[in-house]
Coordinates of C-alpha atoms in Angstrom, one line a residue:
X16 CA -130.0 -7.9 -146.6
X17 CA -131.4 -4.5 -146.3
X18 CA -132.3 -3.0 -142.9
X19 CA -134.1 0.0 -142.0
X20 CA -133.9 2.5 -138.7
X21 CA -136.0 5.7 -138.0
X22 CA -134.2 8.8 -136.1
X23 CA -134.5 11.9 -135.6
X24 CA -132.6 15.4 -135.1
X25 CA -133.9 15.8 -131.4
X26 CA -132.6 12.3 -129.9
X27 CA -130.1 13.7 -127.2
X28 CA -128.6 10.1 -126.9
X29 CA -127.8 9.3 -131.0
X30 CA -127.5 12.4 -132.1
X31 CA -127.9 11.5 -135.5
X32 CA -127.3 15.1 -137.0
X33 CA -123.8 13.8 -136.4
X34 CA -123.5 11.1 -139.0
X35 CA -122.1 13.0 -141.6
X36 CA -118.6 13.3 -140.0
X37 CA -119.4 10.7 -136.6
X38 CA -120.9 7.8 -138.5
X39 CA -124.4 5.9 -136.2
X40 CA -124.0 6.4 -132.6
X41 CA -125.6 4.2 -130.0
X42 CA -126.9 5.6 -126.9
X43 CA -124.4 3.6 -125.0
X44 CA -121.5 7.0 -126.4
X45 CA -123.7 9.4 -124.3
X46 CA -125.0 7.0 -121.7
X47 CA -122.7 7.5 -118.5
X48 CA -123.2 3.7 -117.7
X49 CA -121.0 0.9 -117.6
X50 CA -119.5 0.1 -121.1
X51 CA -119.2 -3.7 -119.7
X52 CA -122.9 -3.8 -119.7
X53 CA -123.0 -6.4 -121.9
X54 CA -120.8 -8.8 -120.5
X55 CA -122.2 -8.0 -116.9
X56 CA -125.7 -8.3 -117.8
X57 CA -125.4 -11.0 -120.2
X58 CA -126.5 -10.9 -124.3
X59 CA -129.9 -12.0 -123.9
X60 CA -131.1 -9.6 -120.7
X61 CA -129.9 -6.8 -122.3
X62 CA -132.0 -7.6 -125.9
X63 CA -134.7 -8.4 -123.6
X64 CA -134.3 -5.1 -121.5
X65 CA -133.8 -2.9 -125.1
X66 CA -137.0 -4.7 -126.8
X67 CA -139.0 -4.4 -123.8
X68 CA -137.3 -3.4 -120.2
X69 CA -138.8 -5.8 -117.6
X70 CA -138.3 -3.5 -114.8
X71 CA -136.5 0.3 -114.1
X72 CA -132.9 -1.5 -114.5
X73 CA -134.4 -2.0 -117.9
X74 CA -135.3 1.1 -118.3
X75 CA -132.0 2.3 -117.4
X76 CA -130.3 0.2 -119.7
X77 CA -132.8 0.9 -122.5
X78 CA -131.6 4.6 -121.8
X79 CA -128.0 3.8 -122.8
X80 CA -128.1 0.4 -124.5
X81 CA -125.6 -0.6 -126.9
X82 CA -127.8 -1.7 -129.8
X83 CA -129.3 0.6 -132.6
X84 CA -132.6 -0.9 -133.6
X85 CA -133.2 -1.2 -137.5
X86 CA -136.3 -3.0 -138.8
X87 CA -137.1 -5.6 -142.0
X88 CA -139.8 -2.9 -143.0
X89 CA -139.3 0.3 -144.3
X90 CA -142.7 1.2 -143.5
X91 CA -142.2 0.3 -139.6
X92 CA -139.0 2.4 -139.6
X93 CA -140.5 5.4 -141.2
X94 CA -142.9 4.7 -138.3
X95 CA -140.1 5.7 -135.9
X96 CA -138.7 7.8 -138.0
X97 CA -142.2 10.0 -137.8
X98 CA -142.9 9.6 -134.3
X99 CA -145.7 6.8 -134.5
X100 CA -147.1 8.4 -137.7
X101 CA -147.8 11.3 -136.1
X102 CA -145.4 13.4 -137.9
X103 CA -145.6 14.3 -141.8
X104 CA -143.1 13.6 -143.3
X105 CA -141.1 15.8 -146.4
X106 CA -138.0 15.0 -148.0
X107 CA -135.2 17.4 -147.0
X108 CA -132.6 19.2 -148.3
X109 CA -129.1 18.8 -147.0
X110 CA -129.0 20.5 -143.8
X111 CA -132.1 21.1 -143.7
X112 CA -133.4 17.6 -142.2
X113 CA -134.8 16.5 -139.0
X114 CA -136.0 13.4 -139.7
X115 CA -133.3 10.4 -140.7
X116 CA -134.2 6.9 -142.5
X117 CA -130.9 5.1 -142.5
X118 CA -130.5 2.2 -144.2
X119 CA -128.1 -0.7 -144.1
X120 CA -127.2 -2.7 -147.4
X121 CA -125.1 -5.6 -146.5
X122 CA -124.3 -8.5 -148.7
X123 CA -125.6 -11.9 -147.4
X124 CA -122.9 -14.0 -148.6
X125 CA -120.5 -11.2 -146.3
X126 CA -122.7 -12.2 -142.8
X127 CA -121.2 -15.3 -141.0
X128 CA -124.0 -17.1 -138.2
X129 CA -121.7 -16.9 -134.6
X130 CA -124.9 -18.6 -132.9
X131 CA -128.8 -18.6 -132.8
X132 CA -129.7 -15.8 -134.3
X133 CA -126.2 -14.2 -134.3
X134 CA -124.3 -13.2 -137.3
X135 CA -121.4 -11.0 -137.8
X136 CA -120.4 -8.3 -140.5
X137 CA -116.6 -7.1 -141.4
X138 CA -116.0 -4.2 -143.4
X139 CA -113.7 -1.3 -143.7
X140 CA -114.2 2.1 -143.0
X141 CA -114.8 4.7 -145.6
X142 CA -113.0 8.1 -144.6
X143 CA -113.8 9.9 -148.1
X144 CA -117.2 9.8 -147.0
X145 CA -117.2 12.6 -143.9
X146 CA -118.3 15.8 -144.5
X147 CA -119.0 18.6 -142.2
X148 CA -121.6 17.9 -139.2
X149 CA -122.4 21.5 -140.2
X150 CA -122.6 23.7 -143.3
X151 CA -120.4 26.0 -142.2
X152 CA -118.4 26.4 -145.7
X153 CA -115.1 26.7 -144.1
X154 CA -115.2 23.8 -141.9
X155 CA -116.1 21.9 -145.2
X156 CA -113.4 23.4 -147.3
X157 CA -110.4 23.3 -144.6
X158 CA -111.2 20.7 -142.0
X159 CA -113.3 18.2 -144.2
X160 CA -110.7 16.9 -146.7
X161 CA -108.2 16.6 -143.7
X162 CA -110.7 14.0 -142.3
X163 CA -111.2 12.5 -145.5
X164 CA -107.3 11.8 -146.1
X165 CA -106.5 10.1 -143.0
X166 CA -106.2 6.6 -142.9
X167 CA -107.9 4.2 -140.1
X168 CA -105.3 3.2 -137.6
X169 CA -107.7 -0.4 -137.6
X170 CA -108.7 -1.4 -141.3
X171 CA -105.9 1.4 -143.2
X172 CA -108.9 1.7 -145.2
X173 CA -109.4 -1.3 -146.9
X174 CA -109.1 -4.4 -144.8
X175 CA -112.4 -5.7 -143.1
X176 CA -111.5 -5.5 -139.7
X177 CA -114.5 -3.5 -138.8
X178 CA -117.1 -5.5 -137.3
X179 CA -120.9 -5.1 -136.3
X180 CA -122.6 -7.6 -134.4
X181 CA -126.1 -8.5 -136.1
X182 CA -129.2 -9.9 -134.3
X183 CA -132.2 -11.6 -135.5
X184 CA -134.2 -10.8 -132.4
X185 CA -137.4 -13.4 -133.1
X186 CA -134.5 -16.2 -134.6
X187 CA -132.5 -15.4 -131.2
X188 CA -135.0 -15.0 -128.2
X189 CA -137.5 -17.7 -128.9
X190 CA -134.1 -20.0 -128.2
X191 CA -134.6 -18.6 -125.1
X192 CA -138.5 -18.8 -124.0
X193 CA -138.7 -19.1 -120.2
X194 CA -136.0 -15.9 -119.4
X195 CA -138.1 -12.6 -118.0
X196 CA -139.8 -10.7 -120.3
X197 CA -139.0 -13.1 -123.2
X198 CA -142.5 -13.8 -124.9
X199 CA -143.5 -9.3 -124.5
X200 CA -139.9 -9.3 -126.5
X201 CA -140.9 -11.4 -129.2
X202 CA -144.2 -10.3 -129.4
X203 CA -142.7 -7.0 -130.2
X204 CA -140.1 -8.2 -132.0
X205 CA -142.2 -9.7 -135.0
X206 CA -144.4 -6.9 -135.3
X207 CA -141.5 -4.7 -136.2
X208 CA -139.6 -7.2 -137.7
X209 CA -136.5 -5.9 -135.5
X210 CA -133.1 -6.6 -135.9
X211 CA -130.3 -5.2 -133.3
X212 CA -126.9 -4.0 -134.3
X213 CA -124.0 -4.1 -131.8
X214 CA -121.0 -2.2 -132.9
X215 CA -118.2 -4.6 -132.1
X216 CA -115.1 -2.7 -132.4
X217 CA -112.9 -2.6 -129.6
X218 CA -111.3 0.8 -128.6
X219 CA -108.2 -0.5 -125.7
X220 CA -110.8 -2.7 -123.2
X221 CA -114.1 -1.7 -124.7
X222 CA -116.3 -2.2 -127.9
X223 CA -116.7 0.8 -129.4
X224 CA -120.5 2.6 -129.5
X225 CA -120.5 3.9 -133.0
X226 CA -120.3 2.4 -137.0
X227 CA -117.5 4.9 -138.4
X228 CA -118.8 6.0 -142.3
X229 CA -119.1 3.2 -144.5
X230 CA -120.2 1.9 -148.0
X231 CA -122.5 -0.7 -146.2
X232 CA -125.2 2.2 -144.5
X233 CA -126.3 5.7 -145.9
X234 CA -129.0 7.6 -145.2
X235 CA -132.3 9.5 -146.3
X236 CA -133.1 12.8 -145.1
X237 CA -136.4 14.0 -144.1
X238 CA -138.0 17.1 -142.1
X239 CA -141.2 17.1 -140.4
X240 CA -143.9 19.3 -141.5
X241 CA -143.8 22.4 -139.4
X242 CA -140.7 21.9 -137.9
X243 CA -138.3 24.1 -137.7
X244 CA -134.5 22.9 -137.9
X245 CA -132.6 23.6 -134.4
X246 CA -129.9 25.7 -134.3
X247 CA -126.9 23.3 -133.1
X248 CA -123.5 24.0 -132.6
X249 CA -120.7 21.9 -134.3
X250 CA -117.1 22.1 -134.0
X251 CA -116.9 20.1 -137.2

């Protein structure tokens, strides 16, 4: 299975400048809301409200929801990845990007169905993977392989407990065709042939917001034509 999400350097809520060293981040990690949102909510209001928000709760949640979108197409994600097309695209040097196509290779033997349209993925993290959110040389020659030699208090590095939560948003909502909002989802669903991913680590009470570095996902870097890099300031 191979999954494909759009980003770019000036999304405030994923920040995904920050992958190198931070892994994907949802917009629940900079959201302020409820990390219980989820369970509150319930599953299917909140694919609904992230696919197509029904109302300004929706919108609320769609402005911190726990899911990162990723699409069947590459085309469709380089879609988002270039603001509707309206952005040419270039391929970047390291550093030099604004524009992100990540990309998620999983094995399909790995993924177990939990329910309609539900499926889970374990894995371990990959620590020898971070490198410096910025290329300031001496974060990458002093702080960098400090990062890369620790070992993950969850998986130690090698054990699969790691987990991502994968919906099939078409498979999953047309088990649900009367809820609110349902058949605008669906309809938007197929023509970007979305899938949502939930991180589904658990951090004390709450699932985590982020998938740490990993073999599973990398990335291809791209910088709009025009566009000038921001300036951003990194501790790492």
């Amino acid at each position: 299975m191979i999954l494909f999400r759009g980003d770019n350097i000036y999304n405030k809520r994923t920040e995904p400048y920050l992958y190198r060293c931070d892994g994907l981040r949802s917009k629940a990690f900079n959201g302020n809301q409820d990390p219980r949102n989820i369970e509150i909510i319930g599953l299917s209001k909140t694919i609904i409200n992230h696919i197509n928000p029904i109302d300004k709760y929706g919108e609320m949640y769609y402005d911190a929801t726990d899911f990162l979108s990723f699409s069947e197409s590459r085309s469709k994600a380089l879609e988002w990845c270039s603001d509707k097309n309206t952005i040419v695209l270039e391929t970047a040097d390291d550093y030099e990007e604004t524009r992100y196509l990540f990309i998620l290779n999983i094995n399909e033997a790995e993924i177990k169905a939990i329910g309609n349209g539900l499926y889970i993925y374990s894995y371990n993290c990959n620590p020898t993977l971070k490198r410096s959110n910025s290329n300031n040389p001496i974060h990458e020659a002093v702080l960098i392989p400090q990062l890369q030699s620790r070992i993950c208090p969850l998986c130690e590095n090698k054990h699969q407990l790691h987990h991502i939560i994968l919906v099939n948003t078409v498979e999953y909502l047309n088990f649900y065709p009367d809820h609110v909002g349902c058949k605008d989802a669906i309809r938007n669903s197929i023509e970007d042939k979305e899938w949502l991913i939930l991180p589904y680590d658990y951090e004390g009470n709450f699932r985590s917001t982020r998938i740490p570095r990993a073999d599973f996902w990398n990335v291809e870097l791209f910088r709009g034509f025009g566009e000038e890099r921001p300036k951003l300031n990194h501790i790492i």
